[in-house]
Amino acid sequence: GKPVEEWFKDAEGGNLFLQVLREGNPVYRKEARLKIGRKRALLGISISPVRNRWGKLIGVVGTASEISSLKRARIEERIKERLMVMGEIALEVAHEIRGPLYGIQLLVQNLEQFLSLDIPEVRVQLQTLKDTAGRLTQMAGKLLDFGRKRELECRWIDLNQLWKDVVMEMNQALKARDLKVKFKFQELPLVYVDSEQMRMVLLNLLENAIDFSPAGKEILILSGMRQGKQNLRVWTQIRDQGSGIALAEHRKIFNLFYTTKPQGKGSGIGLAICKKVVQEHGGTIRVRKIKGWGGVFEIVLPISLEGENAQDFNS
């Protein structure tokens, strides 16, 4: 009983029907937004004129199909293709520059031995050169790790203990910023993961939390269990008290080379590696918005990969 244009958010769909009625020409696969209550959908609409036996236009008939998910999938596929090309180029560059960067680092070490470091300007410039070469070498290594296909070397581990080990490893960085880490763990079953790969993921997340936390604040690390579609899964979160991540950046934050850090501070590689590793374990990683906290990252993992039997925490 409603006029057709009232069904559409921007009246474009309704206008299409009126256009066909007025002009008598069909339209095919036009996009229009439909609003039903609070829900909105993107439709693909095709409309044809209906004529009587004498050719007089007496109405229109149309079909509409929901294409929101299809369009989103196509956009994501294009993004993936572009990222793959960027990744391949970056890997080639990383492979080519890592050797010369090692050479620069060795040259700086030799210069430190032969040049007088009593001159402050020389000492500062050599240290800057060494730090820059070291940072670029580390970035090249991360890129090569990202592109390298490797088999997971999984074993049963205590995820809570792995977090504690990572925090201990970053103890000096935490002290330098006067940051406190608080654990809020539930008792978990052992999880079947590649411990070195997962340690790298947790280390990346903790480094991010340290970078974005104001001095003297708290970082909270939590863990627990929840029911998945088919079986129990473990989850863990790390929360900082920084400024947080804008909602518009939640989907982009894991893209290769995308970073919210100031220029020269972040490479945009770490979180992309985190996502890749977590997905290889059959898990998910996402950014969450939680009142009272800044950046919040959550990982959800299956207790075991397909074909492996879960073990009790106390076994």
mmCIF file of C-alpha atoms in Angstrom:
data_model
loop_
_atom_site.group_PDB
_atom_site.id
_atom_site.type_symbol
_atom_site.label_atom_id
_atom_site.label_comp_id
_atom_site.label_asym_id
_atom_site.label_seq_id
_atom_site.Cartn_x
_atom_site.Cartn_y
_atom_site.Cartn_z
ATOM 1 C CA GLY A 1 0.000 0.000 0.000
ATOM 2 C CA LYS A 2 3.003 2.384 0.152
ATOM 3 C CA PRO A 3 4.183 4.477 -2.804
ATOM 4 C CA VAL A 4 7.208 2.657 -4.198
ATOM 5 C CA GLU A 5 9.611 5.561 -3.579
ATOM 6 C CA GLU A 6 8.897 5.365 0.172
ATOM 7 C CA TRP A 7 10.568 1.966 0.293
ATOM 8 C CA PHE A 8 13.882 3.415 -0.795
ATOM 9 C CA LYS A 9 16.248 5.389 1.396
ATOM 10 C CA ASP A 10 17.173 7.942 -1.261
ATOM 11 C CA ALA A 11 14.042 7.597 -3.448
ATOM 12 C CA GLU A 12 16.316 6.533 -6.304
ATOM 13 C CA GLY A 13 14.653 3.123 -6.572
ATOM 14 C CA GLY A 14 11.190 4.664 -6.625
ATOM 15 C CA ASN A 15 12.284 7.169 -9.250
ATOM 16 C CA LEU A 16 13.504 4.301 -11.421
ATOM 17 C CA PHE A 17 10.002 2.813 -11.500
ATOM 18 C CA LEU A 18 8.519 6.217 -12.346
ATOM 19 C CA GLN A 19 11.173 6.727 -15.028
ATOM 20 C CA VAL A 20 10.270 3.448 -16.760
ATOM 21 C CA LEU A 21 6.557 4.306 -16.523
ATOM 22 C CA ARG A 22 7.206 7.724 -18.015
ATOM 23 C CA GLU A 23 9.707 6.804 -20.751
ATOM 24 C CA GLY A 24 8.852 3.183 -21.449
ATOM 25 C CA ASN A 25 12.514 2.100 -21.524
ATOM 26 C CA PRO A 26 13.776 -0.775 -19.345
ATOM 27 C CA VAL A 27 16.620 -0.413 -16.839
ATOM 28 C CA TYR A 28 18.978 -3.209 -15.844
ATOM 29 C CA ARG A 29 21.027 -3.822 -12.704
ATOM 30 C CA LYS A 30 20.721 -0.338 -11.236
ATOM 31 C CA GLU A 31 21.740 0.110 -7.593
ATOM 32 C CA ALA A 32 19.379 1.571 -4.991
ATOM 33 C CA ARG A 33 19.175 1.549 -1.204
ATOM 34 C CA LEU A 34 16.150 0.013 0.480
ATOM 35 C CA LYS A 35 15.080 0.920 4.009
ATOM 36 C CA ILE A 36 12.795 -1.385 5.995
ATOM 37 C CA GLY A 37 12.435 -0.179 9.563
ATOM 38 C CA ARG A 38 15.964 0.315 10.887
ATOM 39 C CA LYS A 39 17.539 -2.022 8.363
ATOM 40 C CA ARG A 40 19.104 -0.834 5.122
ATOM 41 C CA ALA A 41 20.178 -2.898 2.157
ATOM 42 C CA LEU A 42 21.779 -2.265 -1.212
ATOM 43 C CA LEU A 43 19.703 -3.713 -4.055
ATOM 44 C CA GLY A 44 20.347 -4.433 -7.698
ATOM 45 C CA ILE A 45 17.141 -3.507 -9.564
ATOM 46 C CA SER A 46 15.961 -4.375 -13.076
ATOM 47 C CA ILE A 47 12.651 -2.928 -14.337
ATOM 48 C CA SER A 48 10.803 -3.585 -17.579
ATOM 49 C CA PRO A 49 7.706 -1.865 -19.032
ATOM 50 C CA VAL A 50 4.497 -3.899 -19.423
ATOM 51 C CA ARG A 51 2.426 -3.236 -22.564
ATOM 52 C CA ASN A 52 -0.943 -4.498 -23.728
ATOM 53 C CA ARG A 53 -1.584 -6.189 -27.051
ATOM 54 C CA TRP A 54 -1.798 -2.815 -28.791
ATOM 55 C CA GLY A 55 1.572 -1.662 -27.421
ATOM 56 C CA LYS A 56 0.161 0.735 -24.864
ATOM 57 C CA LEU A 57 2.186 1.060 -21.656
ATOM 58 C CA ILE A 58 0.013 -0.189 -18.806
ATOM 59 C CA GLY A 59 2.539 -0.803 -16.024
ATOM 60 C CA VAL A 60 5.995 -1.985 -15.040
ATOM 61 C CA VAL A 61 7.448 -5.135 -13.531
ATOM 62 C CA GLY A 62 10.709 -5.256 -11.633
ATOM 63 C CA THR A 63 13.051 -7.590 -9.811
ATOM 64 C CA ALA A 64 15.410 -6.714 -6.984
ATOM 65 C CA SER A 65 18.197 -8.708 -5.383
ATOM 66 C CA GLU A 66 20.248 -7.876 -2.290
ATOM 67 C CA ILE A 67 23.842 -7.146 -3.376
ATOM 68 C CA SER A 68 25.381 -5.567 -0.243
ATOM 69 C CA SER A 69 27.424 -8.655 0.638
ATOM 70 C CA LEU A 70 28.364 -9.280 -3.005
ATOM 71 C CA LYS A 71 29.618 -5.726 -3.477
ATOM 72 C CA ARG A 72 31.515 -5.850 -0.186
ATOM 73 C CA ALA A 73 33.122 -9.148 -1.213
ATOM 74 C CA ARG A 74 34.191 -7.672 -4.560
ATOM 75 C CA ILE A 75 35.729 -4.634 -2.858
ATOM 76 C CA GLU A 76 37.590 -6.862 -0.395
ATOM 77 C CA GLU A 77 38.814 -9.048 -3.256
ATOM 78 C CA ARG A 78 40.185 -6.003 -5.103
ATOM 79 C CA ILE A 79 41.914 -4.845 -1.914
ATOM 80 C CA LYS A 80 43.459 -8.300 -1.452
ATOM 81 C CA GLU A 81 44.721 -8.307 -5.042
ATOM 82 C CA ARG A 82 46.329 -4.887 -4.604
ATOM 83 C CA LEU A 83 47.890 -5.921 -1.299
ATOM 84 C CA MET A 84 49.293 -9.067 -2.920
ATOM 85 C CA VAL A 85 50.961 -6.977 -5.623
ATOM 86 C CA MET A 86 52.295 -4.540 -3.019
ATOM 87 C CA GLY A 87 53.513 -7.442 -0.914
ATOM 88 C CA GLU A 88 55.351 -9.071 -3.816
ATOM 89 C CA ILE A 89 57.094 -5.795 -4.670
ATOM 90 C CA ALA A 90 57.968 -5.189 -1.024
ATOM 91 C CA LEU A 91 59.382 -8.701 -0.625
ATOM 92 C CA GLU A 92 61.609 -8.228 -3.656
ATOM 93 C CA VAL A 93 62.839 -4.889 -2.297
ATOM 94 C CA ALA A 94 63.399 -6.384 1.172
ATOM 95 C CA HIS A 95 65.422 -9.231 -0.289
ATOM 96 C CA GLU A 96 67.589 -6.842 -2.302
ATOM 97 C CA ILE A 97 68.309 -4.312 0.452
ATOM 98 C CA ARG A 98 68.913 -6.612 3.418
ATOM 99 C CA GLY A 99 72.447 -7.503 2.282
ATOM 100 C CA PRO A 100 73.605 -3.889 1.793
ATOM 101 C CA LEU A 101 72.043 -2.937 5.139
ATOM 102 C CA TYR A 102 74.112 -5.564 6.935
ATOM 103 C CA GLY A 103 77.144 -4.103 5.162
ATOM 104 C CA ILE A 104 76.303 -0.611 6.429
ATOM 105 C CA GLN A 105 75.994 -1.901 9.993
ATOM 106 C CA LEU A 106 79.406 -3.590 9.790
ATOM 107 C CA LEU A 107 80.930 -0.443 8.297
ATOM 108 C CA VAL A 108 79.591 1.665 11.174
ATOM 109 C CA GLN A 109 81.044 -0.783 13.704
ATOM 110 C CA ASN A 110 84.445 -0.514 12.009
ATOM 111 C CA LEU A 111 84.238 3.283 11.914
ATOM 112 C CA GLU A 112 83.511 3.346 15.647
ATOM 113 C CA GLN A 113 86.771 1.497 16.244
ATOM 114 C CA PHE A 114 88.935 3.726 14.050
ATOM 115 C CA LEU A 115 87.375 7.162 14.506
ATOM 116 C CA SER A 116 87.634 9.237 17.629
ATOM 117 C CA LEU A 117 84.315 9.151 19.460
ATOM 118 C CA ASP A 118 85.376 11.992 21.722
ATOM 119 C CA ILE A 119 83.759 14.377 19.247
ATOM 120 C CA PRO A 120 80.044 14.504 20.196
ATOM 121 C CA GLU A 121 78.855 15.227 16.638
ATOM 122 C CA VAL A 122 80.650 12.157 15.256
ATOM 123 C CA ARG A 123 79.314 9.938 18.024
ATOM 124 C CA VAL A 124 75.715 11.118 17.495
ATOM 125 C CA GLN A 125 75.845 10.760 13.714
ATOM 126 C CA LEU A 126 77.316 7.260 13.852
ATOM 127 C CA GLN A 127 74.689 6.169 16.382
ATOM 128 C CA THR A 128 71.921 7.609 14.190
ATOM 129 C CA LEU A 129 73.282 5.749 11.169
ATOM 130 C CA LYS A 130 73.521 2.517 13.157
ATOM 131 C CA ASP A 131 69.972 2.853 14.521
ATOM 132 C CA THR A 132 68.518 3.631 11.086
ATOM 133 C CA ALA A 133 70.286 0.701 9.429
ATOM 134 C CA GLY A 134 69.169 -1.579 12.258
ATOM 135 C CA ARG A 135 65.549 -0.473 11.943
ATOM 136 C CA LEU A 136 65.560 -0.973 8.160
ATOM 137 C CA THR A 137 67.173 -4.404 8.532
ATOM 138 C CA GLN A 138 64.492 -5.394 11.037
ATOM 139 C CA MET A 139 61.769 -4.151 8.672
ATOM 140 C CA ALA A 140 63.238 -6.137 5.782
ATOM 141 C CA GLY A 141 63.305 -9.234 7.991
ATOM 142 C CA LYS A 142 59.648 -8.769 8.930
ATOM 143 C CA LEU A 143 58.660 -8.423 5.281
ATOM 144 C CA LEU A 144 60.485 -11.612 4.384
ATOM 145 C CA ASP A 145 58.806 -13.403 7.301
ATOM 146 C CA PHE A 146 55.425 -12.140 6.112
ATOM 147 C CA GLY A 147 55.920 -13.506 2.602
ATOM 148 C CA ARG A 148 57.589 -16.774 3.573
ATOM 149 C CA LYS A 149 55.374 -19.860 3.556
ATOM 150 C CA ARG A 150 56.239 -22.142 6.436
ATOM 151 C CA GLU A 151 54.750 -25.136 8.154
ATOM 152 C CA LEU A 152 53.423 -24.522 11.651
ATOM 153 C CA GLU A 153 55.428 -26.333 14.325
ATOM 154 C CA CYS A 154 52.624 -26.724 16.841
ATOM 155 C CA ARG A 155 52.693 -28.059 20.364
ATOM 156 C CA TRP A 156 50.453 -27.810 23.428
ATOM 157 C CA ILE A 157 51.143 -24.617 25.381
ATOM 158 C CA ASP A 158 49.724 -22.558 28.229
ATOM 159 C CA LEU A 159 48.604 -19.282 26.602
ATOM 160 C CA ASN A 160 48.491 -17.447 29.937
ATOM 161 C CA GLN A 161 52.097 -18.423 30.659
ATOM 162 C CA LEU A 162 53.152 -17.331 27.170
ATOM 163 C CA TRP A 163 51.735 -13.877 27.928
ATOM 164 C CA LYS A 164 53.716 -13.746 31.184
ATOM 165 C CA ASP A 165 56.914 -14.695 29.339
ATOM 166 C CA VAL A 166 56.347 -11.959 26.739
ATOM 167 C CA VAL A 167 55.711 -9.341 29.444
ATOM 168 C CA MET A 168 58.935 -10.401 31.199
ATOM 169 C CA GLU A 169 60.787 -10.025 27.887
ATOM 170 C CA MET A 170 59.491 -6.442 27.558
ATOM 171 C CA ASN A 171 60.137 -5.568 31.207
ATOM 172 C CA GLN A 172 62.758 -2.892 30.477
ATOM 173 C CA ALA A 173 60.538 -1.134 27.924
ATOM 174 C CA LEU A 174 57.672 -1.149 30.435
ATOM 175 C CA LYS A 175 59.885 0.267 33.204
ATOM 176 C CA ALA A 176 61.172 3.007 30.901
ATOM 177 C CA ARG A 177 57.584 4.267 30.496
ATOM 178 C CA ASP A 178 56.553 3.480 34.091
ATOM 179 C CA LEU A 179 53.812 1.186 32.754
ATOM 180 C CA LYS A 180 52.151 -1.498 34.848
ATOM 181 C CA VAL A 181 50.749 -4.717 33.381
ATOM 182 C CA LYS A 182 47.776 -6.316 35.102
ATOM 183 C CA PHE A 183 46.673 -9.878 34.309
ATOM 184 C CA LYS A 184 43.062 -11.008 34.505
ATOM 185 C CA PHE A 185 43.255 -14.629 33.411
ATOM 186 C CA GLN A 186 40.749 -17.445 33.525
ATOM 187 C CA GLU A 187 42.067 -20.981 33.790
ATOM 188 C CA LEU A 188 42.438 -22.232 30.217
ATOM 189 C CA PRO A 189 43.014 -25.595 28.585
ATOM 190 C CA LEU A 190 46.287 -25.972 26.719
ATOM 191 C CA VAL A 191 46.129 -24.690 23.140
ATOM 192 C CA TYR A 192 47.793 -26.334 20.142
ATOM 193 C CA VAL A 193 49.826 -23.580 18.460
ATOM 194 C CA ASP A 194 53.230 -22.759 17.044
ATOM 195 C CA SER A 195 54.649 -21.216 20.213
ATOM 196 C CA GLU A 196 57.286 -19.080 18.451
ATOM 197 C CA GLN A 197 54.788 -17.665 15.960
ATOM 198 C CA MET A 198 52.230 -16.968 18.690
ATOM 199 C CA ARG A 199 54.918 -15.403 20.898
ATOM 200 C CA MET A 200 55.698 -13.020 18.016
ATOM 201 C CA VAL A 201 51.991 -12.083 17.783
ATOM 202 C CA LEU A 202 51.704 -11.334 21.508
ATOM 203 C CA LEU A 203 54.998 -9.425 21.435
ATOM 204 C CA ASN A 204 53.750 -7.232 18.583
ATOM 205 C CA LEU A 205 50.523 -6.462 20.442
ATOM 206 C CA LEU A 206 52.366 -5.621 23.661
ATOM 207 C CA GLU A 207 54.833 -3.372 21.804
ATOM 208 C CA ASN A 208 51.878 -1.512 20.276
ATOM 209 C CA ALA A 209 50.259 -1.103 23.690
ATOM 210 C CA ILE A 210 53.514 0.294 25.101
ATOM 211 C CA ASP A 211 53.924 2.713 22.177
ATOM 212 C CA PHE A 212 50.405 4.126 22.566
ATOM 213 C CA SER A 213 50.160 4.144 26.374
ATOM 214 C CA PRO A 214 50.755 7.409 28.258
ATOM 215 C CA ALA A 215 53.534 7.099 30.845
ATOM 216 C CA GLY A 216 52.447 5.799 34.233
ATOM 217 C CA LYS A 217 49.282 4.086 32.968
ATOM 218 C CA GLU A 218 48.126 0.461 33.047
ATOM 219 C CA ILE A 219 47.971 -2.250 30.394
ATOM 220 C CA LEU A 220 45.401 -4.979 31.017
ATOM 221 C CA ILE A 221 45.744 -8.502 29.579
ATOM 222 C CA LEU A 222 42.770 -10.857 29.859
ATOM 223 C CA SER A 223 41.903 -14.394 28.788
ATOM 224 C CA GLY A 224 38.879 -16.670 28.866
ATOM 225 C CA MET A 225 36.803 -19.244 27.019
ATOM 226 C CA ARG A 226 33.647 -19.038 24.941
ATOM 227 C CA GLN A 227 31.478 -21.395 22.944
ATOM 228 C CA GLY A 228 32.102 -21.279 19.199
ATOM 229 C CA LYS A 229 29.761 -22.610 16.516
ATOM 230 C CA GLN A 230 31.121 -26.137 16.878
ATOM 231 C CA ASN A 231 33.448 -26.189 19.878
ATOM 232 C CA LEU A 232 34.983 -24.229 22.712
ATOM 233 C CA ARG A 233 37.473 -21.516 21.834
ATOM 234 C CA VAL A 234 39.889 -19.496 23.930
ATOM 235 C CA TRP A 235 40.141 -15.736 23.723
ATOM 236 C CA THR A 236 42.629 -13.179 24.939
ATOM 237 C CA GLN A 237 42.616 -9.379 24.958
ATOM 238 C CA ILE A 238 45.165 -6.664 25.522
ATOM 239 C CA ARG A 239 43.919 -3.192 26.459
ATOM 240 C CA ASP A 240 45.831 0.057 26.778
ATOM 241 C CA GLN A 241 44.834 3.508 28.018
ATOM 242 C CA GLY A 242 45.937 5.430 24.959
ATOM 243 C CA SER A 243 43.753 7.491 22.637
ATOM 244 C CA GLY A 244 42.302 4.391 20.965
ATOM 245 C CA ILE A 245 41.696 3.513 17.326
ATOM 246 C CA ALA A 246 39.069 5.344 15.282
ATOM 247 C CA LEU A 247 36.162 3.162 14.165
ATOM 248 C CA ALA A 248 36.920 3.926 10.503
ATOM 249 C CA GLU A 249 40.392 2.394 10.944
ATOM 250 C CA HIS A 250 39.275 -0.897 12.519
ATOM 251 C CA ARG A 251 39.065 -2.719 9.178
ATOM 252 C CA LYS A 252 42.246 -1.147 7.742
ATOM 253 C CA ILE A 253 44.500 -1.548 10.760
ATOM 254 C CA PHE A 254 45.600 -5.073 9.743
ATOM 255 C CA ASN A 255 46.403 -4.126 6.127
ATOM 256 C CA LEU A 256 50.036 -4.436 5.115
ATOM 257 C CA PHE A 257 51.855 -1.060 5.398
ATOM 258 C CA TYR A 258 48.907 0.659 7.097
ATOM 259 C CA THR A 259 49.919 2.339 10.353
ATOM 260 C CA THR A 260 48.488 4.925 12.733
ATOM 261 C CA LYS A 261 51.900 5.670 14.243
ATOM 262 C CA PRO A 262 53.804 8.879 13.405
ATOM 263 C CA GLN A 263 56.030 8.805 10.336
ATOM 264 C CA GLY A 264 59.243 6.926 11.048
ATOM 265 C CA LYS A 265 57.783 5.163 14.099
ATOM 266 C CA GLY A 266 55.761 2.384 12.482
ATOM 267 C CA SER A 267 56.157 0.220 9.383
ATOM 268 C CA GLY A 268 52.607 -1.137 9.093
ATOM 269 C CA ILE A 269 53.950 -4.694 9.013
ATOM 270 C CA GLY A 270 53.522 -5.982 12.574
ATOM 271 C CA LEU A 271 49.721 -6.181 12.716
ATOM 272 C CA ALA A 272 49.552 -7.662 9.210
ATOM 273 C CA ILE A 273 51.861 -10.446 10.419
ATOM 274 C CA CYS A 274 49.684 -10.902 13.526
ATOM 275 C CA LYS A 275 46.576 -11.389 11.402
ATOM 276 C CA LYS A 276 48.336 -13.822 9.065
ATOM 277 C CA VAL A 277 49.648 -15.969 11.938
ATOM 278 C CA VAL A 278 46.334 -16.015 13.824
ATOM 279 C CA GLN A 279 44.412 -16.976 10.676
ATOM 280 C CA GLU A 280 46.901 -19.771 9.959
ATOM 281 C CA HIS A 281 45.935 -21.158 13.380
ATOM 282 C CA GLY A 282 42.238 -21.055 12.469
ATOM 283 C CA GLY A 283 41.616 -18.032 14.692
ATOM 284 C CA THR A 284 40.517 -14.416 14.382
ATOM 285 C CA ILE A 285 41.969 -11.100 15.520
ATOM 286 C CA ARG A 286 40.047 -7.841 15.712
ATOM 287 C CA VAL A 287 39.971 -4.394 17.266
ATOM 288 C CA ARG A 288 37.270 -3.745 19.851
ATOM 289 C CA LYS A 289 35.832 -0.597 21.379
ATOM 290 C CA ILE A 290 35.479 -0.860 25.171
ATOM 291 C CA LYS A 291 34.478 2.075 27.350
ATOM 292 C CA GLY A 292 37.296 3.384 29.516
ATOM 293 C CA TRP A 293 40.061 1.877 27.377
ATOM 294 C CA GLY A 294 42.057 2.991 24.346
ATOM 295 C CA GLY A 295 43.315 0.336 21.939
ATOM 296 C CA VAL A 296 41.779 -3.108 22.521
ATOM 297 C CA PHE A 297 42.908 -6.122 20.488
ATOM 298 C CA GLU A 298 41.200 -9.498 20.829
ATOM 299 C CA ILE A 299 42.380 -12.887 19.572
ATOM 300 C CA VAL A 300 40.080 -15.922 19.453
ATOM 301 C CA LEU A 301 41.684 -19.331 18.864
ATOM 302 C CA PRO A 302 40.450 -22.898 18.568
ATOM 303 C CA ILE A 303 41.805 -25.088 21.342
ATOM 304 C CA SER A 304 43.301 -27.373 18.712
ATOM 305 C CA LEU A 305 43.756 -27.521 14.966
ATOM 306 C CA GLU A 306 41.631 -29.979 13.011
ATOM 307 C CA GLY A 307 42.708 -33.536 13.711
ATOM 308 C CA GLU A 308 44.274 -32.808 17.102
ATOM 309 C CA ASN A 309 42.592 -33.795 20.358
ATOM 310 C CA ALA A 310 42.223 -31.142 23.039
ATOM 311 C CA GLN A 311 44.064 -31.671 26.310
ATOM 312 C CA ASP A 312 43.025 -30.592 29.768
ATOM 313 C CA PHE A 313 44.933 -27.755 31.381
ATOM 314 C CA ASN A 314 45.964 -29.979 34.277
ATOM 315 C CA SER A 315 46.883 -33.037 32.199
#
